[in-house]
């Protein structure tokens, strides 16, 4: 939808109010009318290039393959998995483009396209398609085309022959989708066979048990429009029932919904909640259903959800997924590009400030990579590098321009236009980006590119008299198809309302707040939108100028320098608060800094905060190097012999393990102090070994220097964020300290808490643990080449060698007992009995020190206590049981490492 407004409940009459800011001062480079016209014409030329190549090289196929200049026909090309469920051999791109042709004043081409659809397209194909995609693209396209045909016919110039044929096709398709709704919950199956429905073996579907929230909740606009166009209420009734069920299944404490749900039981399968993929258009359709249909119930539900989104998910400018049952706990540390629609929805809501902030963040990410990556991290790096020419960012840009009339958004649109021409345009159309970092292409041009992208860009640059109809008379679906607002007054049969509490409750007037806000109160100063954008630009853009350490004469020094900042220092946190800088604690232990100048205690403090952020981004810029792949910590000593591999994060300084064919091999020992932030007190034990350190209290480079001074040959930093794991957190790289790190010449690796505990428990159990630090896991035969090991190991015959391992371990461990300190190195001698070791551990626990990671679990402690009187550890006598348990627990870590090594970067 292109503007904000609401329906007057008393008269059900649409009353649209543009959110215009108080007269903007034209910036220095205000776009002239001639420039806008030129860009408008460029949009039309680009559309022609894409559309004509589809018609010349692909039609009647569903989509164009622009690199090979041919059509994509399902079954003839290699399967792409779920992506191909949008293809139904029904000339998808042509149907999806119908109303775009009219909007761009191509009425002659539109008339020809309608005739082609009526003569060539069949909807009874024996093919399984996505209910969601077919609804928004094909049913929506047919209804949008019908709306345009009726508008042209009533104008008396074009389409005089048209007798609602597209509407008849739409009803036929709607009836073919209805079998998917035959569930006890009313939620549709995710797929349906266009000829056979969902029942019976010939359908090749109907066995699915779950669907995404957006898939079930993005039906109402198209189905309600179909019902009101045809007078048959069955479609709207089914869509409303699905929405009612989703509303009933929301988490009642957080008022959030999960990402996927069981269509039979209503149980949430994925309980993470956000505004991106899997949920996005569910929220959009609640708001737009209110606008199109005039039912206040939809607005009430939307506002309840929206309040929770702003409370838990929105951390301006970020939008981070959370768990619906624990909404204060982030579910992931990256964002997907589909959330780019949300600023546009916030414009419809009337909540402009967070829309400006999030949009600006997205724009800065776009400028860094030319396109919005399919997913990016909270520090704005690429997570998934693809970009299938999605239109959501252009959509929000258009909404914000309509709301603010700020010429800034015209320049944003120009950037989008130029990047499409420079990087995505190919001789046969526009190709999706396979990797935004390298500029490589993928042989695909999705139908939504023609359906949405060119609509929003054309409307952004067009003047009112450039449009063939009044755009304010229509609402956009999620696929940007045009449905007339006059449907709100169309008759609808009265049906029994769903049994839900919301339907019978008196509507709360507070839920309608901000639907039509007074923009003069929101923005008393025309410069306010720019004030919102500037801090976001600084936070994302790592190329901001280096600030001078001293402020203007008489203003004093910055109260806190970026290179001195520590996230666990209470004094630093208080200084940040005074400067309007807030911290977002991420699940993997990192923190994200965001500044809101309005939250600073004074204008001077806000300036301090601005310059602190500039310093921090400059420091980050200095630290950032080319993204490094994961590293490996491989346990090579008895009884593991290389079978346990832990995924490790690299450091951006020190020895580059990828350039070493052998890696760094040595026994591990715990540094004292464990933080490694001071000169080590157990240097004699660390010398010649790999030191274990705890994350926090100082910079990584400082830890490396301290263990290097003690004679360590390597270091492993273990995360202090309990529960963190490489299974759920993105790869973590340790940065330098803003100064030269050329003096660090040993390798330093990072382990999350789960993997670090594996090392600590092994050290506690076996006293002597040898590891190999490398860029990847080594073959076990090569690890022990030239050493006397049981033949079964060298033969690679699995795990049959453990019976002889105890003897081999004794042979390996006895030559240098003096250099083998126990994990608890508060005692200077390695000959101290086990009783003192246990007592020391208990004393440290009483002090509340962070050494619990070194201590074994309760069961392990009891086992150790029972064998204290024995000269040999029990593990040497019977390692099989413990080894099997460890291997069972750690197999997933090995799998995770292999997967990250293959795919992560």
mmCIF file of C-alpha atoms in Angstrom, residues 150-491:
data_model
loop_
_atom_site.group_PDB
_atom_site.id
_atom_site.type_symbol
_atom_site.label_atom_id
_atom_site.label_comp_id
_atom_site.label_asym_id
_atom_site.label_seq_id
_atom_site.Cartn_x
_atom_site.Cartn_y
_atom_site.Cartn_z
ATOM 1 C CA UNK A 150 -12.548 -2.927 -15.692
ATOM 2 C CA UNK A 151 -11.035 0.517 -15.115
ATOM 3 C CA UNK A 152 -10.008 0.805 -18.777
ATOM 4 C CA UNK A 153 -13.339 -0.526 -20.014
ATOM 5 C CA UNK A 154 -15.247 1.979 -17.926
ATOM 6 C CA UNK A 155 -13.001 4.700 -19.375
ATOM 7 C CA UNK A 156 -14.439 3.851 -22.783
ATOM 8 C CA UNK A 157 -11.159 3.644 -24.720
ATOM 9 C CA UNK A 158 -9.686 0.195 -24.190
ATOM 10 C CA UNK A 159 -10.854 -3.306 -23.311
ATOM 11 C CA UNK A 160 -14.424 -2.693 -24.515
ATOM 12 C CA UNK A 161 -14.586 -6.361 -25.469
ATOM 13 C CA UNK A 162 -13.681 -7.540 -21.967
ATOM 14 C CA UNK A 163 -16.370 -9.546 -20.156
ATOM 15 C CA UNK A 164 -14.654 -10.425 -16.863
ATOM 16 C CA UNK A 165 -12.721 -13.340 -18.333
ATOM 17 C CA UNK A 166 -9.766 -12.789 -15.970
ATOM 18 C CA UNK A 167 -12.159 -12.858 -13.020
ATOM 19 C CA UNK A 168 -13.566 -16.178 -14.205
ATOM 20 C CA UNK A 169 -10.023 -17.553 -14.385
ATOM 21 C CA UNK A 170 -9.356 -16.183 -10.899
ATOM 22 C CA UNK A 171 -12.407 -17.985 -9.507
ATOM 23 C CA UNK A 172 -11.338 -21.199 -11.216
ATOM 24 C CA UNK A 173 -7.910 -20.889 -9.595
ATOM 25 C CA UNK A 174 -9.428 -20.027 -6.216
ATOM 26 C CA UNK A 175 -11.516 -23.201 -6.337
ATOM 27 C CA UNK A 176 -8.377 -25.188 -7.134
ATOM 28 C CA UNK A 177 -6.668 -23.739 -4.055
ATOM 29 C CA UNK A 178 -9.601 -24.379 -1.689
ATOM 30 C CA UNK A 179 -8.833 -28.102 -1.080
ATOM 31 C CA UNK A 180 -5.649 -27.006 0.683
ATOM 32 C CA UNK A 181 -7.815 -25.499 3.450
ATOM 33 C CA UNK A 182 -9.402 -28.853 4.268
ATOM 34 C CA UNK A 183 -7.759 -29.179 7.686
ATOM 35 C CA UNK A 184 -9.194 -29.283 11.188
ATOM 36 C CA UNK A 185 -7.523 -25.968 11.997
ATOM 37 C CA UNK A 186 -8.433 -24.149 8.830
ATOM 38 C CA UNK A 187 -4.775 -23.483 8.097
ATOM 39 C CA UNK A 188 -3.973 -24.446 4.504
ATOM 40 C CA UNK A 189 -1.555 -27.141 3.427
ATOM 41 C CA UNK A 190 1.556 -25.466 2.052
ATOM 42 C CA UNK A 191 1.141 -27.134 -1.362
ATOM 43 C CA UNK A 192 -1.690 -28.265 -3.596
ATOM 44 C CA UNK A 193 -1.989 -30.136 -6.872
ATOM 45 C CA UNK A 194 -3.809 -27.893 -9.334
ATOM 46 C CA UNK A 195 -5.622 -30.856 -10.881
ATOM 47 C CA UNK A 196 -6.050 -33.311 -8.014
ATOM 48 C CA UNK A 197 -6.038 -31.202 -4.843
ATOM 49 C CA UNK A 198 -4.404 -32.672 -1.725
ATOM 50 C CA UNK A 199 -6.127 -36.046 -1.272
ATOM 51 C CA UNK A 200 -4.993 -39.308 -2.824
ATOM 52 C CA UNK A 201 -1.661 -40.624 -4.105
ATOM 53 C CA UNK A 202 -2.042 -38.901 -7.462
ATOM 54 C CA UNK A 203 -1.745 -35.495 -5.763
ATOM 55 C CA UNK A 204 1.880 -36.103 -4.664
ATOM 56 C CA UNK A 205 1.200 -33.777 -1.739
ATOM 57 C CA UNK A 206 -1.015 -33.508 1.334
ATOM 58 C CA UNK A 207 1.457 -35.210 3.670
ATOM 59 C CA UNK A 208 2.966 -32.004 5.040
ATOM 60 C CA UNK A 209 2.268 -31.173 8.658
ATOM 61 C CA UNK A 210 3.557 -27.622 8.948
ATOM 62 C CA UNK A 211 3.460 -24.287 7.173
ATOM 63 C CA UNK A 212 4.901 -20.854 7.742
ATOM 64 C CA UNK A 213 2.876 -18.149 9.443
ATOM 65 C CA UNK A 214 3.061 -15.873 6.410
ATOM 66 C CA UNK A 215 2.001 -18.754 4.145
ATOM 67 C CA UNK A 216 -1.239 -19.198 6.094
ATOM 68 C CA UNK A 217 -1.751 -15.542 6.972
ATOM 69 C CA UNK A 218 -1.240 -13.932 3.553
ATOM 70 C CA UNK A 219 -4.479 -15.018 1.930
ATOM 71 C CA UNK A 220 -7.114 -12.562 3.071
ATOM 72 C CA UNK A 221 -6.665 -9.750 0.525
ATOM 73 C CA UNK A 222 -6.837 -11.933 -2.574
ATOM 74 C CA UNK A 223 -9.530 -14.288 -1.253
ATOM 75 C CA UNK A 224 -11.675 -11.456 0.110
ATOM 76 C CA UNK A 225 -11.359 -9.557 -3.155
ATOM 77 C CA UNK A 226 -12.339 -12.689 -5.067
ATOM 78 C CA UNK A 227 -15.387 -13.145 -2.846
ATOM 79 C CA UNK A 228 -16.480 -9.542 -3.232
ATOM 80 C CA UNK A 229 -15.882 -9.484 -6.976
ATOM 81 C CA UNK A 230 -17.873 -12.697 -7.496
ATOM 82 C CA UNK A 231 -20.363 -12.537 -4.624
ATOM 83 C CA UNK A 232 -19.272 -15.963 -3.354
ATOM 84 C CA UNK A 233 -18.266 -15.677 0.340
ATOM 85 C CA UNK A 234 -16.507 -19.047 0.553
ATOM 86 C CA UNK A 235 -13.077 -17.657 -0.237
ATOM 87 C CA UNK A 236 -13.149 -14.833 2.296
ATOM 88 C CA UNK A 237 -14.567 -17.184 4.915
ATOM 89 C CA UNK A 238 -11.665 -19.611 4.556
ATOM 90 C CA UNK A 239 -9.083 -16.824 4.706
ATOM 91 C CA UNK A 240 -10.678 -15.333 7.816
ATOM 92 C CA UNK A 241 -10.764 -18.728 9.509
ATOM 93 C CA UNK A 242 -7.029 -19.179 8.947
ATOM 94 C CA UNK A 243 -6.312 -15.718 10.364
ATOM 95 C CA UNK A 244 -8.546 -16.383 13.373
ATOM 96 C CA UNK A 245 -6.650 -19.588 14.124
ATOM 97 C CA UNK A 246 -3.256 -17.879 13.926
ATOM 98 C CA UNK A 247 -4.499 -15.163 16.248
ATOM 99 C CA UNK A 248 -5.739 -17.731 18.759
ATOM 100 C CA UNK A 249 -2.381 -19.507 18.692
ATOM 101 C CA UNK A 250 -0.287 -16.409 19.371
ATOM 102 C CA UNK A 251 1.832 -16.584 22.512
ATOM 103 C CA UNK A 252 -0.434 -14.856 25.008
ATOM 104 C CA UNK A 253 2.270 -13.310 27.156
ATOM 105 C CA UNK A 254 4.381 -11.841 24.361
ATOM 106 C CA UNK A 255 1.560 -11.526 21.774
ATOM 107 C CA UNK A 256 4.019 -12.769 19.160
ATOM 108 C CA UNK A 257 3.676 -15.593 16.651
ATOM 109 C CA UNK A 258 6.261 -18.171 15.663
ATOM 110 C CA UNK A 259 7.686 -18.792 12.216
ATOM 111 C CA UNK A 260 6.194 -22.201 11.399
ATOM 112 C CA UNK A 261 3.147 -23.959 12.818
ATOM 113 C CA UNK A 262 1.650 -27.454 12.705
ATOM 114 C CA UNK A 263 -1.423 -27.160 10.485
ATOM 115 C CA UNK A 264 -3.267 -29.903 12.382
ATOM 116 C CA UNK A 265 -2.455 -29.370 16.051
ATOM 117 C CA UNK A 266 -1.623 -25.669 16.009
ATOM 118 C CA UNK A 267 1.633 -26.256 17.881
ATOM 119 C CA UNK A 268 4.469 -23.922 16.991
ATOM 120 C CA UNK A 269 7.240 -25.817 15.221
ATOM 121 C CA UNK A 270 9.678 -22.912 15.041
ATOM 122 C CA UNK A 271 9.228 -20.524 17.926
ATOM 123 C CA UNK A 272 11.461 -17.737 16.727
ATOM 124 C CA UNK A 273 9.611 -14.562 15.866
ATOM 125 C CA UNK A 274 10.554 -11.565 13.751
ATOM 126 C CA UNK A 275 9.263 -9.428 10.910
ATOM 127 C CA UNK A 276 11.236 -11.094 8.122
ATOM 128 C CA UNK A 277 10.994 -14.373 6.251
ATOM 129 C CA UNK A 278 8.219 -16.684 7.387
ATOM 130 C CA UNK A 279 6.114 -14.067 9.175
ATOM 131 C CA UNK A 280 6.472 -10.757 7.287
ATOM 132 C CA UNK A 281 3.292 -10.495 5.213
ATOM 133 C CA UNK A 282 1.083 -11.861 8.019
ATOM 134 C CA UNK A 283 1.471 -8.530 9.786
ATOM 135 C CA UNK A 284 1.166 -6.649 6.498
ATOM 136 C CA UNK A 285 -2.139 -8.323 5.663
ATOM 137 C CA UNK A 286 -3.686 -7.614 9.060
ATOM 138 C CA UNK A 287 -3.163 -3.906 8.486
ATOM 139 C CA UNK A 288 -4.165 -3.947 4.835
ATOM 140 C CA UNK A 289 -7.208 -6.121 5.476
ATOM 141 C CA UNK A 290 -8.446 -3.357 7.762
ATOM 142 C CA UNK A 291 -7.809 -0.767 5.046
ATOM 143 C CA UNK A 292 -9.424 -2.792 2.249
ATOM 144 C CA UNK A 293 -12.311 -4.398 4.115
ATOM 145 C CA UNK A 294 -13.057 -1.867 6.836
ATOM 146 C CA UNK A 295 -13.112 -4.420 9.658
ATOM 147 C CA UNK A 296 -11.805 -2.836 12.866
ATOM 148 C CA UNK A 297 -10.973 -6.301 14.234
ATOM 149 C CA UNK A 298 -7.993 -6.546 11.894
ATOM 150 C CA UNK A 299 -6.613 -3.221 13.055
ATOM 151 C CA UNK A 300 -6.983 -4.174 16.702
ATOM 152 C CA UNK A 301 -5.054 -7.395 16.150
ATOM 153 C CA UNK A 302 -2.387 -5.607 14.169
ATOM 154 C CA UNK A 303 -1.893 -2.986 16.862
ATOM 155 C CA UNK A 304 -1.548 -5.607 19.587
ATOM 156 C CA UNK A 305 1.089 -7.405 17.524
ATOM 157 C CA UNK A 306 2.783 -4.128 16.631
ATOM 158 C CA UNK A 307 3.148 -3.092 20.255
ATOM 159 C CA UNK A 308 4.945 -6.364 20.954
ATOM 160 C CA UNK A 309 7.150 -5.990 17.889
ATOM 161 C CA UNK A 310 8.260 -2.569 19.053
ATOM 162 C CA UNK A 311 8.769 -3.844 22.594
ATOM 163 C CA UNK A 312 10.766 -6.974 21.852
ATOM 164 C CA UNK A 313 11.902 -7.197 18.218
ATOM 165 C CA UNK A 314 12.611 -3.582 17.323
ATOM 166 C CA UNK A 315 15.966 -2.357 18.582
ATOM 167 C CA UNK A 316 16.284 0.662 16.294
ATOM 168 C CA UNK A 317 17.622 0.528 13.743
ATOM 169 C CA UNK A 318 17.768 -3.269 14.058
ATOM 170 C CA UNK A 319 14.927 -5.769 13.894
ATOM 171 C CA UNK A 320 16.127 -8.921 15.656
ATOM 172 C CA UNK A 321 14.266 -12.206 15.942
ATOM 173 C CA UNK A 322 13.372 -13.356 19.452
ATOM 174 C CA UNK A 323 11.810 -16.440 21.028
ATOM 175 C CA UNK A 324 8.050 -16.118 21.491
ATOM 176 C CA UNK A 325 8.170 -17.623 24.995
ATOM 177 C CA UNK A 326 11.294 -15.699 25.997
ATOM 178 C CA UNK A 327 10.996 -12.496 23.972
ATOM 179 C CA UNK A 328 13.945 -10.859 25.714
ATOM 180 C CA UNK A 329 16.216 -13.582 24.340
ATOM 181 C CA UNK A 330 17.481 -12.988 20.766
ATOM 182 C CA UNK A 331 16.933 -15.967 18.472
ATOM 183 C CA UNK A 332 19.663 -15.071 15.997
ATOM 184 C CA UNK A 333 22.254 -12.444 15.263
ATOM 185 C CA UNK A 334 21.443 -11.721 11.640
ATOM 186 C CA UNK A 335 18.595 -10.203 9.675
ATOM 187 C CA UNK A 336 17.114 -11.249 6.334
ATOM 188 C CA UNK A 337 16.340 -8.883 3.486
ATOM 189 C CA UNK A 338 12.582 -9.548 3.515
ATOM 190 C CA UNK A 339 12.233 -7.344 6.595
ATOM 191 C CA UNK A 340 12.987 -4.377 4.337
ATOM 192 C CA UNK A 341 9.222 -4.089 3.777
ATOM 193 C CA UNK A 342 8.664 -3.187 7.419
ATOM 194 C CA UNK A 343 9.501 0.548 7.256
ATOM 195 C CA UNK A 344 6.793 0.847 4.607
ATOM 196 C CA UNK A 345 4.311 -0.880 6.885
ATOM 197 C CA UNK A 346 5.315 1.471 9.697
ATOM 198 C CA UNK A 347 4.455 4.366 7.398
ATOM 199 C CA UNK A 348 0.973 2.895 7.009
ATOM 200 C CA UNK A 349 0.810 2.610 10.763
ATOM 201 C CA UNK A 350 1.913 6.219 11.107
ATOM 202 C CA UNK A 351 5.045 5.422 13.134
ATOM 203 C CA UNK A 352 7.520 7.359 11.023
ATOM 204 C CA UNK A 353 10.605 7.731 13.192
ATOM 205 C CA UNK A 354 11.543 4.019 13.480
ATOM 206 C CA UNK A 355 10.684 3.640 9.805
ATOM 207 C CA UNK A 356 13.257 6.312 8.954
ATOM 208 C CA UNK A 357 15.869 4.712 11.199
ATOM 209 C CA UNK A 358 15.487 1.151 9.933
ATOM 210 C CA UNK A 359 15.292 2.278 6.313
ATOM 211 C CA UNK A 360 18.493 4.277 6.725
ATOM 212 C CA UNK A 361 20.266 1.246 8.154
ATOM 213 C CA UNK A 362 19.122 -0.800 5.158
ATOM 214 C CA UNK A 363 20.257 1.918 2.783
ATOM 215 C CA UNK A 364 23.734 2.048 4.286
ATOM 216 C CA UNK A 365 24.015 -1.739 4.022
ATOM 217 C CA UNK A 366 22.878 -1.454 0.406
ATOM 218 C CA UNK A 367 25.540 1.136 -0.312
ATOM 219 C CA UNK A 368 28.213 -1.123 1.170
ATOM 220 C CA UNK A 369 27.282 -4.074 -1.048
ATOM 221 C CA UNK A 370 25.422 -2.434 -3.994
ATOM 222 C CA UNK A 371 22.402 -4.575 -3.106
ATOM 223 C CA UNK A 372 20.805 -5.739 0.109
ATOM 224 C CA UNK A 373 22.269 -9.201 0.838
ATOM 225 C CA UNK A 374 19.714 -11.934 1.391
ATOM 226 C CA UNK A 375 20.870 -11.907 5.016
ATOM 227 C CA UNK A 376 23.358 -9.782 6.932
ATOM 228 C CA UNK A 377 24.696 -9.748 10.465
ATOM 229 C CA UNK A 378 24.070 -7.202 13.168
ATOM 230 C CA UNK A 379 27.461 -5.698 12.408
ATOM 231 C CA UNK A 380 26.283 -5.348 8.784
ATOM 232 C CA UNK A 381 28.433 -8.021 7.188
ATOM 233 C CA UNK A 382 27.188 -10.469 4.597
ATOM 234 C CA UNK A 383 25.571 -13.591 6.044
ATOM 235 C CA UNK A 384 23.915 -14.906 2.859
ATOM 236 C CA UNK A 385 25.387 -13.260 -0.204
ATOM 237 C CA UNK A 386 22.567 -13.774 -2.703
ATOM 238 C CA UNK A 387 20.233 -11.036 -3.915
ATOM 239 C CA UNK A 388 17.341 -12.186 -6.132
ATOM 240 C CA UNK A 389 16.406 -8.595 -7.102
ATOM 241 C CA UNK A 390 13.939 -8.234 -4.251
ATOM 242 C CA UNK A 391 11.730 -5.111 -4.296
ATOM 243 C CA UNK A 392 11.054 -4.619 -0.558
ATOM 244 C CA UNK A 393 13.641 -1.891 -0.073
ATOM 245 C CA UNK A 394 12.328 0.066 -3.056
ATOM 246 C CA UNK A 395 8.818 -0.389 -1.640
ATOM 247 C CA UNK A 396 9.740 1.193 1.695
ATOM 248 C CA UNK A 397 11.640 3.962 -0.081
ATOM 249 C CA UNK A 398 8.501 4.887 -1.994
ATOM 250 C CA UNK A 399 6.338 4.837 1.142
ATOM 251 C CA UNK A 400 8.731 7.098 3.020
ATOM 252 C CA UNK A 401 8.873 9.556 0.159
ATOM 253 C CA UNK A 402 5.076 9.696 0.001
ATOM 254 C CA UNK A 403 4.946 10.257 3.761
ATOM 255 C CA UNK A 404 7.692 12.854 4.053
ATOM 256 C CA UNK A 405 8.218 14.333 0.583
ATOM 257 C CA UNK A 406 11.871 14.372 1.557
ATOM 258 C CA UNK A 407 13.958 14.546 -1.678
ATOM 259 C CA UNK A 408 16.506 12.346 0.063
ATOM 260 C CA UNK A 409 14.408 9.317 -0.858
ATOM 261 C CA UNK A 410 14.481 10.273 -4.522
ATOM 262 C CA UNK A 411 18.257 10.002 -4.311
ATOM 263 C CA UNK A 412 17.897 6.613 -2.634
ATOM 264 C CA UNK A 413 15.721 5.524 -5.555
ATOM 265 C CA UNK A 414 18.304 6.806 -7.997
ATOM 266 C CA UNK A 415 20.909 4.611 -6.273
ATOM 267 C CA UNK A 416 18.678 1.542 -6.598
ATOM 268 C CA UNK A 417 18.122 2.308 -10.264
ATOM 269 C CA UNK A 418 21.780 2.822 -11.046
ATOM 270 C CA UNK A 419 22.873 -0.333 -9.243
ATOM 271 C CA UNK A 420 20.357 -2.420 -11.160
ATOM 272 C CA UNK A 421 21.683 -1.092 -14.444
ATOM 273 C CA UNK A 422 25.345 -1.329 -13.494
ATOM 274 C CA UNK A 423 25.435 -4.707 -11.811
ATOM 275 C CA UNK A 424 22.307 -6.729 -12.681
ATOM 276 C CA UNK A 425 21.558 -5.804 -16.282
ATOM 277 C CA UNK A 426 22.503 -8.402 -18.876
ATOM 278 C CA UNK A 427 21.695 -8.627 -22.605
ATOM 279 C CA UNK A 428 18.584 -10.757 -21.999
ATOM 280 C CA UNK A 429 17.105 -8.966 -19.009
ATOM 281 C CA UNK A 430 18.226 -8.550 -15.394
ATOM 282 C CA UNK A 431 19.987 -11.372 -13.562
ATOM 283 C CA UNK A 432 19.818 -12.042 -9.842
ATOM 284 C CA UNK A 433 23.039 -11.643 -7.894
ATOM 285 C CA UNK A 434 24.589 -14.912 -6.803
ATOM 286 C CA UNK A 435 27.070 -13.084 -4.571
ATOM 287 C CA UNK A 436 26.878 -9.366 -3.860
ATOM 288 C CA UNK A 437 30.534 -9.382 -2.796
ATOM 289 C CA UNK A 438 31.888 -10.647 -6.108
ATOM 290 C CA UNK A 439 29.146 -9.422 -8.432
ATOM 291 C CA UNK A 440 28.535 -12.907 -9.841
ATOM 292 C CA UNK A 441 25.126 -13.617 -11.373
ATOM 293 C CA UNK A 442 22.506 -16.322 -11.096
ATOM 294 C CA UNK A 443 20.456 -17.419 -14.096
ATOM 295 C CA UNK A 444 17.099 -16.257 -12.749
ATOM 296 C CA UNK A 445 14.755 -13.299 -13.043
ATOM 297 C CA UNK A 446 11.834 -13.874 -10.711
ATOM 298 C CA UNK A 447 8.374 -12.707 -11.700
ATOM 299 C CA UNK A 448 8.167 -10.365 -8.707
ATOM 300 C CA UNK A 449 10.892 -8.223 -10.258
ATOM 301 C CA UNK A 450 8.469 -7.123 -12.994
ATOM 302 C CA UNK A 451 5.428 -7.187 -10.726
ATOM 303 C CA UNK A 452 6.833 -5.009 -7.934
ATOM 304 C CA UNK A 453 10.187 -3.347 -8.528
ATOM 305 C CA UNK A 454 9.174 -1.261 -11.513
ATOM 306 C CA UNK A 455 5.847 -0.245 -9.975
ATOM 307 C CA UNK A 456 7.489 1.274 -6.913
ATOM 308 C CA UNK A 457 10.324 2.935 -8.812
ATOM 309 C CA UNK A 458 7.954 4.392 -11.402
ATOM 310 C CA UNK A 459 5.649 5.763 -8.702
ATOM 311 C CA UNK A 460 8.627 7.203 -6.837
ATOM 312 C CA UNK A 461 9.698 9.382 -9.758
ATOM 313 C CA UNK A 462 6.354 9.956 -11.501
ATOM 314 C CA UNK A 463 4.151 13.003 -11.061
ATOM 315 C CA UNK A 464 0.415 12.674 -10.551
ATOM 316 C CA UNK A 465 -0.378 13.478 -14.177
ATOM 317 C CA UNK A 466 1.952 10.672 -15.327
ATOM 318 C CA UNK A 467 -0.434 8.042 -13.939
ATOM 319 C CA UNK A 468 -3.363 6.656 -15.976
ATOM 320 C CA UNK A 469 -5.595 6.480 -12.878
ATOM 321 C CA UNK A 470 -5.768 7.770 -9.320
ATOM 322 C CA UNK A 471 -3.419 5.528 -7.365
ATOM 323 C CA UNK A 472 -5.142 6.539 -4.121
ATOM 324 C CA UNK A 473 -8.162 4.485 -5.168
ATOM 325 C CA UNK A 474 -6.196 1.226 -4.839
ATOM 326 C CA UNK A 475 -4.280 -0.774 -2.298
ATOM 327 C CA UNK A 476 -1.190 -2.842 -3.030
ATOM 328 C CA UNK A 477 -1.068 -6.517 -2.108
ATOM 329 C CA UNK A 478 2.211 -7.982 -0.905
ATOM 330 C CA UNK A 479 3.014 -8.718 -4.585
ATOM 331 C CA UNK A 480 2.092 -5.097 -5.435
ATOM 332 C CA UNK A 481 -1.074 -6.062 -7.268
ATOM 333 C CA UNK A 482 -3.739 -3.371 -7.339
ATOM 334 C CA UNK A 483 -7.080 -3.964 -5.660
ATOM 335 C CA UNK A 484 -9.736 -1.227 -5.631
ATOM 336 C CA UNK A 485 -10.678 0.240 -2.265
ATOM 337 C CA UNK A 486 -14.295 0.243 -3.442
ATOM 338 C CA UNK A 487 -14.353 -3.436 -2.426
ATOM 339 C CA UNK A 488 -14.846 -2.251 1.153
ATOM 340 C CA UNK A 489 -18.459 -1.395 0.297
ATOM 341 C CA UNK A 490 -19.087 -4.562 -1.736
ATOM 342 C CA UNK A 491 -21.724 -6.858 -0.203
#
